[in-house]
Short mmCIF file of C-alpha atoms in Angstrom, two decimals:
data_model
loop_
_atom_site.label_atom_id
_atom_site.label_comp_id
_atom_site.label_asym_id
_atom_site.label_seq_id
_atom_site.Cartn_x
_atom_site.Cartn_y
_atom_site.Cartn_z
CA MET A 1 135.55 100.83 92.17
CA PRO A 2 134.39 104.43 91.69
CA PHE A 3 132.45 105.88 94.59
CA ASN A 4 129.38 106.64 92.44
CA LEU A 5 129.19 103.01 91.37
CA SER A 6 129.48 101.92 95.01
CA LYS A 7 126.62 104.22 95.99
CA ASN A 8 124.47 102.90 93.18
CA LEU A 9 125.24 99.29 94.10
CA ILE A 10 124.27 99.84 97.75
CA ILE A 11 121.02 101.61 96.92
CA ASN A 12 119.96 99.00 94.35
CA THR A 13 120.82 96.14 96.70
CA LEU A 14 118.55 97.61 99.37
CA PHE A 15 115.83 98.37 96.82
CA SER A 16 115.92 94.85 95.38
CA PHE A 17 115.83 93.36 98.89
CA ILE A 18 112.35 94.81 99.49
CA PRO A 19 110.48 91.76 98.06
CA ILE A 20 112.57 89.50 100.32
CA SER A 21 111.88 91.67 103.37
CA PHE A 22 108.15 91.09 102.91
CA ILE A 23 108.75 87.41 103.64
CA ALA A 24 110.96 88.18 106.65
CA GLY A 25 108.29 90.35 108.34
CA ASN A 26 107.57 93.91 109.45
CA LEU A 27 110.79 94.34 111.44
CA ILE A 28 112.95 93.58 108.40
CA ILE A 29 110.71 95.69 106.14
CA ASN A 30 111.17 98.66 108.47
CA LEU A 31 114.93 98.13 108.75
CA ASN A 32 115.30 97.78 105.00
CA ILE A 33 113.23 100.89 104.26
CA LEU A 34 115.04 102.87 106.98
CA LEU A 35 118.46 101.97 105.56
CA PHE A 36 117.27 102.70 102.03
CA ILE A 37 115.98 106.14 103.09
CA LEU A 38 119.00 107.08 105.23
CA LEU A 39 121.63 106.08 102.67
CA SER A 40 119.68 107.64 99.80
CA LEU A 41 119.54 110.92 101.73
CA ILE A 42 123.25 110.71 102.53
CA PHE A 43 124.17 110.00 98.89
CA TYR A 44 121.60 112.14 97.06
CA GLY A 45 119.91 114.32 99.69
CA LYS A 46 120.87 117.69 98.20
CA GLN A 47 119.68 116.69 94.75
CA ILE A 48 116.41 115.21 96.06
CA ILE A 49 115.55 118.46 97.85
CA LYS A 50 116.02 120.38 94.59
CA ILE A 51 113.78 118.11 92.51
CA LYS A 52 111.16 120.02 90.54
CA LEU A 53 107.70 119.45 92.01
CA LEU A 54 105.05 118.19 89.62
CA PHE A 55 101.30 118.39 90.20
CA LEU A 56 101.18 114.84 91.57
CA ASP A 57 104.06 115.61 93.95
CA LYS A 58 102.10 118.57 95.32
CA LEU A 59 99.09 116.33 95.91
CA ILE A 60 101.26 113.89 97.85
CA LEU A 61 102.63 116.78 99.93
CA ALA A 62 99.09 118.02 100.55
CA PHE A 63 98.04 114.56 101.77
CA PHE A 64 100.88 114.24 104.29
CA SER A 65 100.41 117.86 105.40
CA TYR A 66 96.79 117.01 106.09
CA LEU A 67 97.87 114.01 108.20
CA ILE A 68 100.04 116.32 110.31
CA LEU A 69 97.17 118.81 110.75
CA VAL A 70 94.83 116.04 111.89
CA ALA A 71 97.44 114.78 114.36
CA LEU A 72 97.98 118.28 115.76
CA TYR A 73 94.25 118.76 116.10
CA LYS A 74 93.76 115.42 117.85
CA ASN A 75 96.76 115.43 120.17
CA VAL A 76 97.52 119.11 120.74
CA TYR A 77 94.37 121.17 120.33
CA GLN A 78 92.01 118.62 121.89
CA GLU A 79 94.36 117.77 124.73
CA TYR A 80 95.38 121.26 125.82
CA PHE A 81 92.26 123.23 124.91
CA LEU A 82 89.46 120.69 125.16
CA ALA A 83 91.09 118.29 127.64
CA SER A 84 89.73 115.31 125.68
CA SER A 85 92.85 113.51 124.47
CA GLU A 86 94.63 110.92 126.58
CA ASP A 87 98.09 110.75 125.01
CA LEU A 88 100.23 111.72 122.01
CA THR A 89 99.88 108.40 120.20
CA VAL A 90 98.35 109.82 117.02
CA ILE A 91 100.98 112.51 116.50
CA ILE A 92 103.82 110.06 117.19
CA LYS A 93 102.43 107.53 114.70
CA THR A 94 101.84 110.30 112.16
CA MET A 95 105.42 111.54 112.40
CA LEU A 96 106.69 107.99 111.92
CA TYR A 97 104.35 107.60 108.96
CA LEU A 98 106.12 110.50 107.22
CA ARG A 99 108.82 108.00 106.22
CA PHE A 100 106.57 107.10 103.30
CA LEU A 101 106.60 110.70 102.09
CA ILE A 102 110.39 110.61 102.09
CA LEU A 103 110.35 107.20 100.39
CA TYR A 104 108.11 108.62 97.65
CA PHE A 105 110.44 111.49 96.78
CA ILE A 106 113.57 109.34 96.96
CA ILE A 107 112.15 106.87 94.45
CA ARG A 108 110.86 109.74 92.29
CA TYR A 109 114.41 111.11 92.13
CA LEU A 110 116.11 107.74 91.58
CA VAL A 111 113.77 106.82 88.72
CA LYS A 112 113.93 110.27 87.12
CA PHE A 113 117.72 110.13 86.90
CA GLU A 114 117.78 106.39 86.08
CA LEU A 115 119.65 105.34 89.20
CA LEU A 116 117.42 102.36 90.00
CA ASN A 117 118.30 99.06 88.37
CA PHE A 118 114.90 97.58 87.62
CA LYS A 119 116.48 94.50 86.10
CA ILE A 120 117.80 93.37 89.49
CA PHE A 121 114.43 94.13 91.14
CA PHE A 122 112.45 92.16 88.53
CA ILE A 123 114.83 89.19 88.66
CA THR A 124 114.65 89.16 92.48
CA CYS A 125 110.84 89.08 92.31
CA GLY A 126 111.04 86.27 89.74
CA LEU A 127 113.39 84.15 91.85
CA ILE A 128 111.34 84.66 95.01
CA THR A 129 108.18 83.77 93.11
CA ALA A 130 109.74 80.55 91.79
CA PHE A 131 110.97 79.65 95.28
CA LEU A 132 107.57 80.32 96.85
CA ILE A 133 105.79 78.23 94.19
CA PHE A 134 108.11 75.32 94.93
CA ASP A 135 107.77 75.72 98.71
CA LEU A 136 103.97 75.89 98.66
CA ILE A 137 103.59 72.83 96.43
CA PHE A 138 106.17 70.98 98.54
CA GLN A 139 104.17 71.86 101.66
CA TYR A 140 100.94 70.76 99.99
CA ILE A 141 102.40 67.35 99.07
CA PHE A 142 104.37 66.56 102.23
CA GLY A 143 102.47 68.55 104.85
CA TYR A 144 105.40 70.82 105.72
CA ASP A 145 107.60 73.22 103.77
CA ILE A 146 111.40 73.16 103.43
CA PHE A 147 111.74 75.20 106.64
CA GLY A 148 109.59 72.76 108.58
CA PHE A 149 106.43 74.91 108.75
CA GLU A 150 103.33 72.74 108.67
CA GLY A 151 100.45 73.53 106.35
CA ARG A 152 96.83 73.71 107.39
CA PRO A 153 94.08 71.47 105.99
CA ARG A 154 92.83 74.02 103.46
CA ARG A 155 95.60 76.64 103.39
CA MET A 156 99.35 76.50 102.83
CA SER A 157 101.56 79.22 104.32
CA GLY A 158 105.00 78.31 102.93
CA PRO A 159 107.84 80.31 104.55
CA PHE A 160 105.35 82.69 106.23
CA GLY A 161 104.73 80.18 109.03
CA GLU A 162 101.62 81.07 111.03
CA GLU A 163 100.72 83.94 108.70
CA LEU A 164 98.46 82.75 105.90
CA ILE A 165 99.48 85.40 103.37
CA ALA A 166 101.41 83.45 100.72
CA GLY A 167 98.68 84.00 98.14
CA SER A 168 98.67 87.73 98.78
CA TYR A 169 102.44 87.84 98.31
CA LEU A 170 102.23 86.00 94.99
CA GLN A 171 99.45 88.27 93.78
CA ARG A 172 101.60 91.32 94.56
CA PHE A 173 105.02 90.26 93.28
CA SER A 174 104.69 87.35 90.83
CA ILE A 175 103.64 89.48 87.84
CA PHE A 176 107.19 90.84 87.47
CA SER A 177 108.31 87.34 86.46
CA PHE A 178 106.44 87.63 83.17
CA PHE A 179 108.23 90.86 82.18
CA ILE A 180 111.85 89.81 82.76
CA ILE A 181 112.35 88.33 79.30
CA PRO A 182 110.26 90.83 77.23
CA ILE A 183 111.91 93.88 78.82
CA PHE A 184 115.47 92.87 79.70
CA PHE A 185 116.29 89.74 77.65
CA LYS A 186 114.33 90.15 74.43
CA LYS A 187 116.68 87.86 72.51
CA PHE A 188 115.51 84.85 74.59
CA GLU A 189 111.92 85.11 73.32
CA THR A 190 112.13 81.94 71.27
CA LYS A 191 109.37 79.50 70.33
CA ASN A 192 110.09 77.44 73.44
CA TYR A 193 109.70 80.54 75.60
CA LYS A 194 105.90 80.48 75.17
CA PHE A 195 105.80 76.88 76.37
CA TYR A 196 107.95 77.56 79.44
CA LYS A 197 105.87 80.64 80.22
CA ALA A 198 102.68 78.56 80.15
CA ILE A 199 104.22 75.92 82.43
CA PHE A 200 105.37 78.58 84.87
CA PHE A 201 101.93 80.20 84.88
CA GLY A 202 100.30 76.82 85.53
CA PHE A 203 102.46 76.12 88.59
CA LEU A 204 101.95 79.69 89.81
CA PHE A 205 98.17 79.45 89.55
CA PHE A 206 98.16 76.10 91.36
CA ALA A 207 100.37 77.58 94.11
CA LEU A 208 97.85 80.41 94.50
CA ILE A 209 95.08 77.84 94.85
CA VAL A 210 96.81 75.78 97.55
CA ALA A 211 97.76 78.97 99.42
CA GLY A 212 94.04 79.33 100.04
CA ASN A 213 93.86 83.14 99.90
CA ARG A 214 90.69 83.49 97.88
CA ILE A 215 90.59 87.25 97.25
CA PRO A 216 94.25 87.37 96.04
CA LEU A 217 93.53 84.41 93.73
CA LEU A 218 90.49 86.20 92.31
CA PHE A 219 92.30 89.50 91.80
CA PHE A 220 95.39 87.85 90.33
CA THR A 221 93.15 86.17 87.75
CA VAL A 222 91.27 89.38 86.95
CA MET A 223 94.52 91.39 86.81
CA PHE A 224 96.10 88.93 84.39
CA PHE A 225 92.97 88.85 82.25
CA PHE A 226 92.94 92.65 81.83
CA LEU A 227 96.69 92.65 81.28
CA ILE A 228 96.15 90.33 78.33
CA ILE A 229 93.25 92.43 77.03
CA PHE A 230 95.06 95.78 77.16
CA GLU A 231 98.71 94.87 76.55
CA LYS A 232 99.54 94.02 72.95
CA GLU A 233 102.52 91.87 73.95
CA PHE A 234 100.24 89.53 75.96
CA LYS A 235 97.12 89.32 73.76
CA LYS A 236 98.40 86.21 72.03
CA TYR A 237 98.17 84.32 75.34
CA LEU A 238 94.44 84.86 75.90
CA ILE A 239 93.24 81.41 74.80
CA GLY A 240 96.03 79.63 76.66
CA PHE A 241 95.38 81.71 79.78
CA LEU A 242 91.67 80.90 79.84
CA PHE A 243 92.37 77.21 79.19
CA LEU A 244 94.91 76.95 82.02
CA VAL A 245 92.82 78.87 84.56
CA ILE A 246 89.64 76.90 83.87
CA SER A 247 91.42 73.55 83.69
CA ILE A 248 93.49 73.91 86.85
CA PHE A 249 90.62 75.34 88.86
CA THR A 250 88.15 72.68 87.67
CA ILE A 251 90.54 69.79 88.33
CA SER A 252 91.42 71.12 91.79
CA TYR A 253 87.74 71.68 92.61
CA ASN A 254 86.73 68.15 91.65
CA VAL A 255 89.75 66.20 92.88
CA SER A 256 90.38 67.82 96.27
CA GLU A 257 87.59 67.71 98.85
CA GLU A 258 89.43 70.29 100.97
CA PHE A 259 89.65 72.66 98.01
CA ASP A 260 86.00 72.10 97.20
CA ASP A 261 85.04 72.84 100.80
CA HIS A 262 87.23 75.94 101.07
CA TYR A 263 85.94 77.64 97.94
CA GLN A 264 82.35 76.45 98.36
CA VAL A 265 82.25 78.20 101.74
CA PHE A 266 83.62 81.36 100.09
CA GLN A 267 80.88 81.23 97.47
CA GLU A 268 78.20 80.66 100.10
CA GLU A 269 79.43 83.43 102.36
CA VAL A 270 79.41 85.93 99.50
CA PHE A 271 75.95 84.76 98.52
CA ALA A 272 74.75 85.05 102.12
CA ILE A 273 76.09 88.59 102.49
CA ILE A 274 74.36 89.72 99.30
CA THR A 275 71.01 88.12 100.12
CA SER A 276 71.05 89.14 103.78
CA ILE A 277 70.94 92.86 102.90
CA GLY A 278 68.01 92.36 100.57
CA PRO A 279 64.32 92.71 101.43
CA ASN A 280 63.88 88.99 102.17
CA ASN A 281 66.64 88.34 104.65
CA ASN A 282 64.96 85.38 106.36
CA TYR A 283 67.78 82.90 105.76
CA ASP A 284 65.79 80.70 103.40
CA HIS A 285 68.84 80.84 101.14
CA LEU A 286 70.76 78.81 103.72
CA LYS A 287 68.70 75.78 102.75
CA LYS A 288 70.59 75.76 99.46
CA PHE A 289 73.87 74.99 101.22
CA LYS A 290 75.26 71.52 100.80
CA ASN A 291 75.14 70.37 104.41
CA GLU A 292 74.45 71.39 107.98
CA LYS A 293 78.15 71.99 108.68
CA LYS A 294 78.33 74.68 106.02
CA ARG A 295 75.01 76.22 107.07
CA GLU A 296 76.39 76.51 110.58
CA ARG A 297 79.50 78.35 109.37
CA VAL A 298 77.56 81.09 107.61
CA LYS A 299 74.59 81.53 109.92
CA GLN A 300 73.98 84.87 111.59
CA ARG A 301 76.70 85.85 114.10
CA TYR A 302 76.18 89.62 114.33
CA THR A 303 73.43 92.13 113.61
CA ALA A 304 73.72 95.63 112.17
CA GLN A 305 71.14 98.29 112.96
CA ILE A 306 70.64 100.66 110.02
CA GLY A 307 67.68 102.94 110.60
CA ASP A 308 64.73 100.83 111.69
CA LYS A 309 66.06 97.74 109.96
CA LYS A 310 68.18 94.98 111.48
CA ILE A 311 70.53 93.42 108.97
CA PRO A 312 72.18 90.06 109.70
CA LEU A 313 75.96 89.95 109.36
CA VAL A 314 76.92 86.41 108.44
CA ASN A 315 80.69 86.51 109.02
CA VAL A 316 83.49 88.47 110.64
CA TYR A 317 84.24 90.40 107.45
CA ALA A 318 80.69 91.76 107.28
CA LYS A 319 80.90 92.66 110.96
CA ASP A 320 84.21 94.50 110.49
CA LEU A 321 82.90 96.38 107.44
CA TYR A 322 79.94 97.53 109.48
CA SER A 323 82.23 98.47 112.38
CA GLY A 324 84.32 100.56 109.99
CA TYR A 325 81.21 102.37 108.78
CA GLN A 326 80.06 103.07 112.36
CA THR A 327 83.54 104.25 113.36
CA TRP A 328 83.68 106.68 110.45
CA LYS A 329 80.32 108.17 111.51
CA ILE A 330 81.85 109.32 114.84
CA GLN A 331 84.23 111.80 113.19
CA LYS A 332 83.13 112.00 109.58
CA PHE A 333 85.31 114.84 108.31
CA VAL A 334 88.74 114.45 109.96
CA GLY A 335 88.69 110.95 111.45
CA GLY A 336 90.64 109.89 114.50
CA GLY A 337 94.15 110.19 113.03
CA VAL A 338 96.69 107.72 111.64
CA LYS A 339 96.33 104.22 113.16
CA SER A 340 93.55 105.34 115.50
CA TYR A 341 90.94 102.89 114.23
CA LYS A 342 90.86 100.41 117.10
CA LYS A 343 90.55 103.14 119.73
CA SER A 344 87.90 105.02 117.73
CA CYS A 345 85.94 101.84 117.05
CA ALA A 346 85.65 101.21 120.79
CA LYS A 347 83.89 104.57 121.08
CA SER A 348 81.31 103.55 118.50
CA ALA A 349 79.77 101.04 120.91
CA MET A 350 80.53 98.20 118.50
CA ILE A 351 81.07 94.77 120.03
CA ASN A 352 84.26 92.87 119.16
CA CYS A 353 85.95 95.64 117.20
CA GLY A 354 88.66 94.21 114.95
CA PRO A 355 92.06 95.81 114.33
CA HIS A 356 90.79 97.26 111.02
CA PRO A 357 87.61 97.20 108.91
CA HIS A 358 89.01 94.87 106.21
CA ASN A 359 88.67 97.49 103.49
CA TYR A 360 91.16 100.21 102.54
CA TYR A 361 88.56 102.88 101.93
CA LEU A 362 86.61 102.36 105.14
CA ASP A 363 89.94 102.28 106.97
CA ILE A 364 90.96 105.59 105.37
CA LEU A 365 87.60 107.19 106.18
CA ALA A 366 87.71 106.03 109.81
CA ASN A 367 91.32 107.13 110.35
CA ILE A 368 91.55 110.43 108.47
CA GLY A 369 87.96 111.27 107.60
CA LEU A 370 86.22 112.46 104.46
CA PHE A 371 88.72 115.27 103.76
CA GLY A 372 91.71 112.92 103.80
CA PHE A 373 89.79 110.36 101.78
CA LEU A 374 89.05 112.92 99.04
CA ILE A 375 92.70 114.02 98.82
CA LEU A 376 93.85 110.42 98.50
CA LEU A 377 91.11 109.64 95.98
CA PHE A 378 92.21 112.61 93.88
CA ILE A 379 95.79 111.27 93.96
CA PHE A 380 94.57 107.87 92.76
CA LEU A 381 92.47 109.37 89.96
CA THR A 382 95.31 111.62 88.82
CA LEU A 383 97.66 108.67 88.67
CA PHE A 384 95.02 106.64 86.85
CA TYR A 385 94.88 109.31 84.15
CA LEU A 386 98.66 109.77 83.90
CA SER A 387 99.36 106.05 83.64
CA PHE A 388 96.44 103.93 82.42
CA ILE A 389 94.40 106.46 80.40
CA LYS A 390 97.39 108.07 78.70
CA ARG A 391 99.01 104.72 77.93
CA TYR A 392 96.02 102.85 76.51
CA PHE A 393 93.69 105.56 75.20
CA ILE A 394 95.69 108.71 74.43
CA LYS A 395 98.81 106.95 73.10
CA SER A 396 101.34 109.14 74.88
CA LYS A 397 105.08 108.62 74.87
CA ASN A 398 104.87 106.03 77.63
CA HIS A 399 102.75 103.88 75.29
CA THR A 400 105.93 102.16 74.14
CA ASN A 401 107.41 101.77 77.63
CA MET A 402 106.56 98.26 78.81
CA LEU A 403 108.39 98.79 82.11
CA ILE A 404 105.44 100.77 83.43
CA THR A 405 102.89 98.01 82.66
CA PRO A 406 103.13 95.75 85.75
CA PHE A 407 103.07 98.77 88.07
CA ILE A 408 99.86 100.05 86.45
CA PHE A 409 97.95 96.82 86.99
CA LEU A 410 99.41 96.11 90.42
CA PHE A 411 98.54 99.57 91.71
CA PHE A 412 94.94 99.53 90.60
CA THR A 413 94.45 95.96 91.74
CA GLU A 414 95.74 97.04 95.16
CA ILE A 415 93.45 100.06 95.50
CA PHE A 416 90.34 98.49 93.95
CA PRO A 417 87.55 99.57 96.31
CA ILE A 418 85.31 96.48 96.40
CA LYS A 419 87.50 93.91 98.12
CA THR A 420 88.60 92.85 101.58
CA SER A 421 92.04 93.99 102.65
CA GLY A 422 94.26 94.77 105.61
CA SER A 423 94.69 98.25 107.04
CA PHE A 424 95.95 100.94 104.68
CA PHE A 425 98.26 102.32 107.37
CA THR A 426 100.14 99.16 108.41
CA THR A 427 103.87 98.86 107.68
CA GLY A 428 103.54 96.17 105.02
CA ASN A 429 100.60 97.65 103.13
CA SER A 430 101.86 101.24 103.21
CA THR A 431 105.34 100.17 102.11
CA TYR A 432 103.90 98.26 99.16
CA ILE A 433 101.39 100.96 98.18
CA PHE A 434 103.88 103.85 98.26
CA LEU A 435 106.53 101.72 96.56
CA ILE A 436 104.23 100.99 93.61
CA LEU A 437 102.71 104.50 93.68
CA SER A 438 106.08 106.28 93.62
CA ILE A 439 107.49 104.13 90.80
CA LEU A 440 104.32 104.51 88.77
CA ALA A 441 104.27 108.28 89.35
CA ALA A 442 107.93 108.58 88.34
CA LEU A 443 107.56 106.48 85.18
CA SER A 444 104.36 108.30 84.20
CA THR A 445 105.86 111.78 84.51
CA SER A 446 109.50 111.32 83.47
CA GLU A 447 109.80 112.20 79.79
CA LYS A 448 113.53 111.51 79.78
CA PHE A 449 113.00 107.98 81.01
CA LYS A 450 110.25 107.28 78.51
CA LEU A 451 112.33 108.42 75.56
CA LYS A 452 115.27 106.28 76.59
CA GLN A 453 113.11 103.16 76.97
CA LYS A 454 111.97 103.17 73.34
#
């Protein structure tokens, strides 16, 4: 076998293993990414260094340069000149975080010169999605999955064990399943294909329901709806999509008491949060809840002081959002540095600080301040223009490239500001964000790739 083919096989094997590593956990994610980076640098390092920098690349470099400056300020200047820093944690974590900068440029290079085999990646995501659907439904029926992990009364975890993130995984990776045939096996798009696609979607949506992750279920549904609206290839499925979503959700809601309870609480908590910040936050709305048990779950647990007004915080998410806001106020412009949230939150005099504020943007503001937030926001807006706007409104050359489509909708679902989330700077979230970001950036800016995909 020629050496170049061997190199390509190794790199694509590691790249396609990324969806599997997300099931195995952070240790495997880190090992997989580390091997992918090291071997890519060994095989293509000289070429990657010589890659022509585009405007978006310069923005990415500016963002990571800013992270280094913040770390130096926090752990060098403050420690040795102001004697206010306790250790070098921030600068160490920042230097480790630079692996995502390297990952970005590696993927940019590999996509530009067509060295990544997206077919293998998409098929891997499809197989893992099918397996996870089966495992979650098996766990829902029998009480345990094929690995012996037991489900909880209202939430199935599948192979994730104690971590209740199966719905989040499906929301992030399942969409690739619907592009395998249209992109790579066009000849199999027969009349029966539509039927099988509908069946697969039905099982997938039910698996998302039994996983119990309510925000991922909501954003998967919204993402798929807009995919159908904007993508010509999918518009013909609109009626079937609406029928399946409404039917499966309605049947589940009326047949399963646990499902009814789980999503009724979600509705009530959202309602309580909205009404509690209004002028009449006297909890009269709690009388509308079905029973005392549910009223007890959403009653006031914390209080936020904003000006002269005390605002009730009815659940831990509201408390963490408020904690994130208070933490950002301590160091508004530069933040506390990468992964400094928990330590900075303790300084804000908040009680029961969580590990993160359950929102990417508050997490970014608290960790790297307003300046870092604006740089990152500019990156997101630039990518929004290069991908979504140019594809659907300007009709650029990537208008005919369907390969870019799932990455567009996944990226903007991931960074949508009004939703609960984990920390932006954790291993899993950063790996996923920069994976999608780098592929989307490469596909949006590579004219050679677009022309070949016609």
